[in-house]
Coordinates of C-alpha atoms in Angstrom, one line a residue:
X1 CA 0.0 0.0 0.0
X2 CA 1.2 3.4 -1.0
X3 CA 1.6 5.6 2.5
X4 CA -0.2 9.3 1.7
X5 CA 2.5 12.1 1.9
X6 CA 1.4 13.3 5.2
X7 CA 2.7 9.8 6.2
X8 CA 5.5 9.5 4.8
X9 CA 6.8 12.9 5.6
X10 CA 6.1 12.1 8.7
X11 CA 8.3 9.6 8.5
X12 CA 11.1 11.4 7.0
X13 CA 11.0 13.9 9.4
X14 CA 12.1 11.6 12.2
X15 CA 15.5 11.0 9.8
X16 CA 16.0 14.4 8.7
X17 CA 15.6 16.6 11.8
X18 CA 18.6 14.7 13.5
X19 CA 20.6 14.9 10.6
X20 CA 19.9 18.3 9.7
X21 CA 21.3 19.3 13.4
X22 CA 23.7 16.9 13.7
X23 CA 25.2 18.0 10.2
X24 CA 25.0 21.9 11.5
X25 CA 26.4 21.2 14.7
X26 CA 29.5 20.2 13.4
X27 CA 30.0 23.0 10.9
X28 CA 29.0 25.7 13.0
X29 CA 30.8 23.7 16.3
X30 CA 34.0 23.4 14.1
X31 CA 34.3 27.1 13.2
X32 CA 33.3 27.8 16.9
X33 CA 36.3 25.8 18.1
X34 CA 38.7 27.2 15.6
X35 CA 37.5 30.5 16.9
X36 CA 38.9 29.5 20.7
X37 CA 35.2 28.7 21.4
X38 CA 33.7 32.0 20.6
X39 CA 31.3 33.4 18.6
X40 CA 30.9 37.4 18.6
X41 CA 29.6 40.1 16.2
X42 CA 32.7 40.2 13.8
X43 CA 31.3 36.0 13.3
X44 CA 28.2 37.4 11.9
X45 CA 29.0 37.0 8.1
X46 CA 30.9 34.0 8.2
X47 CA 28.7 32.0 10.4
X48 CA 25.9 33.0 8.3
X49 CA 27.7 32.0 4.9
X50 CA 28.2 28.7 6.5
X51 CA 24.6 27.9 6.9
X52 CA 23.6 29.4 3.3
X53 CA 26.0 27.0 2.4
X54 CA 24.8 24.1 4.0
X55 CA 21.4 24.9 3.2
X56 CA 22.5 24.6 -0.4
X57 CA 23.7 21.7 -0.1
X58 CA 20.5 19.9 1.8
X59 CA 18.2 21.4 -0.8
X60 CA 20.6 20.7 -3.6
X61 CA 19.6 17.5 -4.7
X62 CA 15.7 17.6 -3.0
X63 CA 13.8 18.0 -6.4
X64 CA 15.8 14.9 -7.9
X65 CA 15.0 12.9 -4.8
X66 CA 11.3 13.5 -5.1
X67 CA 11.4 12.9 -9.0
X68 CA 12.3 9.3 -8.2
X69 CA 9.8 9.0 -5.0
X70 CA 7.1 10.1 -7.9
X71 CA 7.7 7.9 -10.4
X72 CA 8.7 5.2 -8.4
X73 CA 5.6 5.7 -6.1
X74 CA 6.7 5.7 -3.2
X75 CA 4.1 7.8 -1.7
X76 CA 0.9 9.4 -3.1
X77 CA 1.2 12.5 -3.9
X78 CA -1.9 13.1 -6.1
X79 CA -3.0 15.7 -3.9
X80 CA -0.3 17.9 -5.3
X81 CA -1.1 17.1 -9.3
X82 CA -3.5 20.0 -9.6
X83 CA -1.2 22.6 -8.1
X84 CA 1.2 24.3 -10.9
X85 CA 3.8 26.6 -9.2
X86 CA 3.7 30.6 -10.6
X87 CA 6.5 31.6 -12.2
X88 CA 7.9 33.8 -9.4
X89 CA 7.8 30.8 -7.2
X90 CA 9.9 28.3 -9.7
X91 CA 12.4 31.3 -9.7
X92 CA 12.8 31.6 -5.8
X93 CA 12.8 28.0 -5.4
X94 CA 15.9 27.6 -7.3
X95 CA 18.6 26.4 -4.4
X96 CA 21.0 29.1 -5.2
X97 CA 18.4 31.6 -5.0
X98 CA 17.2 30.6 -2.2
X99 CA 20.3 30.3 0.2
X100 CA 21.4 33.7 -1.2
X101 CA 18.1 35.3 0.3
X102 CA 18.8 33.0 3.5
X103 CA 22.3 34.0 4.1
X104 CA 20.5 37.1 5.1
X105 CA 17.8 35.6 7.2
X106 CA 21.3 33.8 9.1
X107 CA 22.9 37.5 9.6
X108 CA 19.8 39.0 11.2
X109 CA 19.7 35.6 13.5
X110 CA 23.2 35.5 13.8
X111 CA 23.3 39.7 14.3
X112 CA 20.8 38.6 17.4
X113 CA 21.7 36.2 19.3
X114 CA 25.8 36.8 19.0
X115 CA 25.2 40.5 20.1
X116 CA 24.3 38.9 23.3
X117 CA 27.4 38.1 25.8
X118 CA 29.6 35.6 24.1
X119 CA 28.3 32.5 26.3
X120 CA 27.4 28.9 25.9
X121 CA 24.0 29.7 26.3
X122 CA 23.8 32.6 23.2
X123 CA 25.5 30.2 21.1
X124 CA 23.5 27.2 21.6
X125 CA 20.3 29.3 21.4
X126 CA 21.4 30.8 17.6
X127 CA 22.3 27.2 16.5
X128 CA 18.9 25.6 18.1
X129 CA 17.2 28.6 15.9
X130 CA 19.5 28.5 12.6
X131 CA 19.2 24.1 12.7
X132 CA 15.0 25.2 13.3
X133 CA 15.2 27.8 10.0
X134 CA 17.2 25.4 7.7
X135 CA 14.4 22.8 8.5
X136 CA 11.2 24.9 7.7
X137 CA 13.2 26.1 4.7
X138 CA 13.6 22.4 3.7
X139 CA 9.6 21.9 5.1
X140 CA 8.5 24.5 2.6
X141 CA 10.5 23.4 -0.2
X142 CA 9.4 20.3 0.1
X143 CA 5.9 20.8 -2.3
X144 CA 6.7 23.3 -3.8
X145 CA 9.4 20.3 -5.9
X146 CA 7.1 17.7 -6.2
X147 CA 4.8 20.4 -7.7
X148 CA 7.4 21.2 -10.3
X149 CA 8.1 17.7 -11.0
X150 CA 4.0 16.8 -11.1
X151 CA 3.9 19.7 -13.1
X152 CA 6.5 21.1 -15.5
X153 CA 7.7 20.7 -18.3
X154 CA 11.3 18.1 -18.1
X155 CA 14.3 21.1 -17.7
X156 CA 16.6 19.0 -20.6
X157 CA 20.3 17.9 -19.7
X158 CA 21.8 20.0 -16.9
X159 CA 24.9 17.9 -16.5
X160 CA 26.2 15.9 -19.4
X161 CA 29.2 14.8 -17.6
X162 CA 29.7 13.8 -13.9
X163 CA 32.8 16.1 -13.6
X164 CA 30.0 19.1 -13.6
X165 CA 28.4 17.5 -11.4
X166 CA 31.5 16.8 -8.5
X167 CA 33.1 20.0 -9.4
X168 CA 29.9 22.0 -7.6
X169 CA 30.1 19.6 -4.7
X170 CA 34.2 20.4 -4.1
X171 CA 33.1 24.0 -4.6
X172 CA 30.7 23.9 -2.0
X173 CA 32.5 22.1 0.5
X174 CA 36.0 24.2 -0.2
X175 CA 34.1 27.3 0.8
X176 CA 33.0 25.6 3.8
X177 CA 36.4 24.6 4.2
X178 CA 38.3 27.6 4.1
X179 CA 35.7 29.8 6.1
X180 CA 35.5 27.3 9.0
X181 CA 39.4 27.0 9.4
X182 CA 39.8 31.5 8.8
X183 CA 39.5 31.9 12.4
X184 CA 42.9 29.7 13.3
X185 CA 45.2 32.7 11.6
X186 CA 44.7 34.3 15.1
X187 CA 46.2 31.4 16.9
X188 CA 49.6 31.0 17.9
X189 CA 50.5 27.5 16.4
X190 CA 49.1 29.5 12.7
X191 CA 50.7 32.5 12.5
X192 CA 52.7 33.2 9.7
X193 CA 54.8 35.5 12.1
X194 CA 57.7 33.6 11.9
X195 CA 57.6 32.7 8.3
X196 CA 55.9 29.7 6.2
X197 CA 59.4 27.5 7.1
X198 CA 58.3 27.4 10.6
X199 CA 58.1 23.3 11.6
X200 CA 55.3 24.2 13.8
X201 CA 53.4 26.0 11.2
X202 CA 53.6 23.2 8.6
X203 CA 52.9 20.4 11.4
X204 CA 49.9 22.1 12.0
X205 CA 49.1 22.7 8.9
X206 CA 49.4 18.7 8.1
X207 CA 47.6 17.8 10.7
X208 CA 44.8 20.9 9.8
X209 CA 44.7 19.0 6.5
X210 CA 44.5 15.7 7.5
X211 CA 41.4 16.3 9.9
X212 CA 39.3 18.4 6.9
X213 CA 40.3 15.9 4.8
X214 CA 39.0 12.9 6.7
X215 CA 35.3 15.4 7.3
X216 CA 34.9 15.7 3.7
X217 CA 35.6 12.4 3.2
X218 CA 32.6 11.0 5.8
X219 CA 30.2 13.2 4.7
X220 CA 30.9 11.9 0.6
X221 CA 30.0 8.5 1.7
X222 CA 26.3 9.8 1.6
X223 CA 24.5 7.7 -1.0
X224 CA 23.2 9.6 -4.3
X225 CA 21.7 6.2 -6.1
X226 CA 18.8 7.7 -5.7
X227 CA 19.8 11.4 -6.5
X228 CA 20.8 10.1 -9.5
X229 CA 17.8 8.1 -10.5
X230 CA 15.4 11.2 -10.0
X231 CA 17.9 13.2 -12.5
X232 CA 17.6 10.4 -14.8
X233 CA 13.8 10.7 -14.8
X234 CA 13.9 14.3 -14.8
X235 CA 16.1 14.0 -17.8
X236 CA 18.9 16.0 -16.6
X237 CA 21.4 14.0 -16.7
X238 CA 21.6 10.7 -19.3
X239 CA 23.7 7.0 -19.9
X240 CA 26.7 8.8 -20.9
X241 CA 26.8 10.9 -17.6
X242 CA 30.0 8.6 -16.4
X243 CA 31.6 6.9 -19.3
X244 CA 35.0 5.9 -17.2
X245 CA 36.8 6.1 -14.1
X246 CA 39.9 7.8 -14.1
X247 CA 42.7 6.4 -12.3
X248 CA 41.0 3.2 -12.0
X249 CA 44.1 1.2 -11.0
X250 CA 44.5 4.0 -7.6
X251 CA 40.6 3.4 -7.0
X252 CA 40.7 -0.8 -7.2
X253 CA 43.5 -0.1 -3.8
X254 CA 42.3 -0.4 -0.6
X255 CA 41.3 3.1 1.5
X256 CA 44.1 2.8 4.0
X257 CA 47.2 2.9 1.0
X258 CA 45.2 5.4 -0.9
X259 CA 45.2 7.6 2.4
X260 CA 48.9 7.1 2.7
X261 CA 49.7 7.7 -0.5
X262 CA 48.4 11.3 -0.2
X263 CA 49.4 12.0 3.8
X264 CA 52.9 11.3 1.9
X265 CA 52.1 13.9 -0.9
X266 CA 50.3 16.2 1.3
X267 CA 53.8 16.0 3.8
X268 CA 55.9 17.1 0.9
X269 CA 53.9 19.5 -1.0
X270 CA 53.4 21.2 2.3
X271 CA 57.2 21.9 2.9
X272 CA 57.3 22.9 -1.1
X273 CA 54.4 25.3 -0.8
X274 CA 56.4 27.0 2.4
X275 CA 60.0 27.1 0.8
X276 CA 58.4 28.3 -2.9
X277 CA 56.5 31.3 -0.5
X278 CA 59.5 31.2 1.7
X279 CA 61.8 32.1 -1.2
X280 CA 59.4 34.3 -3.1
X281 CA 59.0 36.2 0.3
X282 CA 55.0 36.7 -0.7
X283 CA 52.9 37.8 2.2
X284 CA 49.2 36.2 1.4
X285 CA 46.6 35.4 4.1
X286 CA 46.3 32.6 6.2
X287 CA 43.0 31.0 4.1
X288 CA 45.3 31.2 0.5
X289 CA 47.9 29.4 2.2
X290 CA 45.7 27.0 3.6
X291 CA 44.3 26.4 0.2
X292 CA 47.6 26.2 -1.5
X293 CA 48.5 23.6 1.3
X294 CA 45.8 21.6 0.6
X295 CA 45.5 21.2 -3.4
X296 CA 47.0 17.5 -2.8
X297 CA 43.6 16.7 -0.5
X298 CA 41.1 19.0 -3.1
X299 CA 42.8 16.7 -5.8
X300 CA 42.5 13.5 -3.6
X301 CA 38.7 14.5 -2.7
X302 CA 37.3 15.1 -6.1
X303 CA 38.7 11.5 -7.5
X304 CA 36.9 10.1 -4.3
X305 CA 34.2 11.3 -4.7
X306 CA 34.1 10.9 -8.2
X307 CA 34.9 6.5 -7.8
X308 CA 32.0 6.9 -5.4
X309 CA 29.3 8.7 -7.4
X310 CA 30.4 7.0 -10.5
X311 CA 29.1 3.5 -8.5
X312 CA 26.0 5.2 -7.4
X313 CA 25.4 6.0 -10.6
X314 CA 25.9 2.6 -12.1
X315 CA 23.4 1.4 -9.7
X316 CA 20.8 4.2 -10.7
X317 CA 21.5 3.1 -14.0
X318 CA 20.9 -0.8 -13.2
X319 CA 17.7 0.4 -11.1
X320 CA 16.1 2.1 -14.1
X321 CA 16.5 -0.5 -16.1
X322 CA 14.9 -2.7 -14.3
X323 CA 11.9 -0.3 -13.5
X324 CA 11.4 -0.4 -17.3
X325 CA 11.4 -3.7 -17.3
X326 CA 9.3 -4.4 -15.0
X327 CA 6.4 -1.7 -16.5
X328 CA 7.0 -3.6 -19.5
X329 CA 5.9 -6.9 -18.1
X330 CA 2.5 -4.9 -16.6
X331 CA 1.5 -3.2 -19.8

């Protein structure tokens, strides 16, 4: 039996909420820690871009989802087939849209609660209310993409190759990278005071690297089978979206070598990057040197997550397939 979509959202709500804070707990805790555990008015933007950010990235990929729970039927959503959305409302709906005009919903909340006494308490209560905005955000979205997808018209191709398609996740998460580590160029074990050849500087700076690199890695494992299958129905992506996987022979190793392999790479590109600046005697800020330091893990992350969207997608591919099939045998 097909649950209605009150049910099932229902449902899904018991999944998401947790996620949703447990996800913006440890963006907004890791640039609070970086910070020396504090969160004040001069916080305000970057706190905020990190939430438009990971708003982005929850709402990303929502249409697709709910273009395979419609075809599939996975929940009745009938009730939504007579509701076309206007034209101003398919334009604000559009994720970048949307967390642009959130970012400044986050600085008024963030402009609030942080011009409070930098506490425990003022910091909990703005990410208790940010998590609570990202959710009804995501709660009102919610119809208004299944009416598009009941609705309109199929958008065409939008990615005709999955590089597109991993390039705008390392975008994403490399601006969340670099504004959640900013803060650390006002501690001591950072500073560039005593020059980029400093062996504390580029110890921290390896283990810095090591620690983003093993976040972005746990949050790529998140399975977009589905994702996929929803673009596939939507028609915005088709059979040729990931012909081959480069580097196949590093991608058949096991996890562990492969992480060695670029610890080793990251070690010495780290003391290159420092001598090069060292010897060019640039002064840059602390978030370009950070990125310069860690090209090696950028590289690394976007041919992981590439082996591991290129399987997803295989298995999108293997479920259509055999969703055609089977409406073939019922006609």
């Amino acid at each position: 039996m097909i649950p209605d979509y009150q049910k099932f959202i229902s449902f899904q709500d018991k999944r998401v909420i947790p996620f949703f804070f447990a996800v913006i707990l440890v963006v907004v805790g890791f640039y609070w820690k970086n910070n020396d555990y504090q969160l004040t008015q001069h916080n305000v933007w970057p706190v905020s871009a990190l939430l438009a950010i990971v708003l982005f990235n929850f709402i990303y990929d929502l249409k697709a989802f709910w273009a395979y729970s419609c075809v599939i039927g996975r929940v009745d959503v009938s009730v939504f087939s007579e509701k076309p959305c206007g034209k101003l409302l398919n334009v604000v709906s559009r994720p970048v849209i949307i967390s642009t005009l959130m970012l400044w919903m986050f600085w008024i909340i963030a402009t609030g609660w942080l011009s409070l006494p930098a506490t425990m308490y003022s910091v909990l209560c703005f990410y208790i209310t940010s998590s609570c905005i990202v959710y009804l955000v995501f709660r009102w979205l919610r119809p208004v993409y299944i009416r598009q997808v009941l609705t309109s018209a199929a958008p065409g191709v939008k990615y005709r190759h999955l590089y597109q398609y991993v390039s705008v996740c390392l975008f994403t998460v490399t601006l969340l990278n670099v504004i959640s580590v900013s803060p650390l160029a006002q501690q001591e074990g950072f500073s560039l005071r005593e020059g980029f050849l400093s062996i504390r500087l580029m110890v921290a700076m390896l283990i810095l690297c090591t620690i983003v690199l093993a976040i972005n890695l746990a949050f790529a494992r998140i399975s977009k089978r589905y994702v996929f299958l929803g673009r596939i129905f939507l028609k915005e992506i088709d059979f040729f979206f990931s012909k081959s996987v480069p580097f196949s022979r590093l991608s058949s190793r096991p996890l562990i070598i492969r992480i060695i392999i670029v610890l080793f790479i990251l070690a010495v590109w780290i003391v290159a990057v420092s001598t090069a600046l060292s010897l060019l005697q640039w002064q840059i800020r602390f978030e370009w040197y950070f990125l310069f330091c860690f090209l090696p893990c950028m590289g690394y992350c976007f041919l992981h997550t590439w082996w591991q969207y290129h399987h997803e997608f295989m298995m999108a591919c293997d479920m259509y397939f055999r969703y055609e099939a089977f409406n073939k045998r019922n006609l």
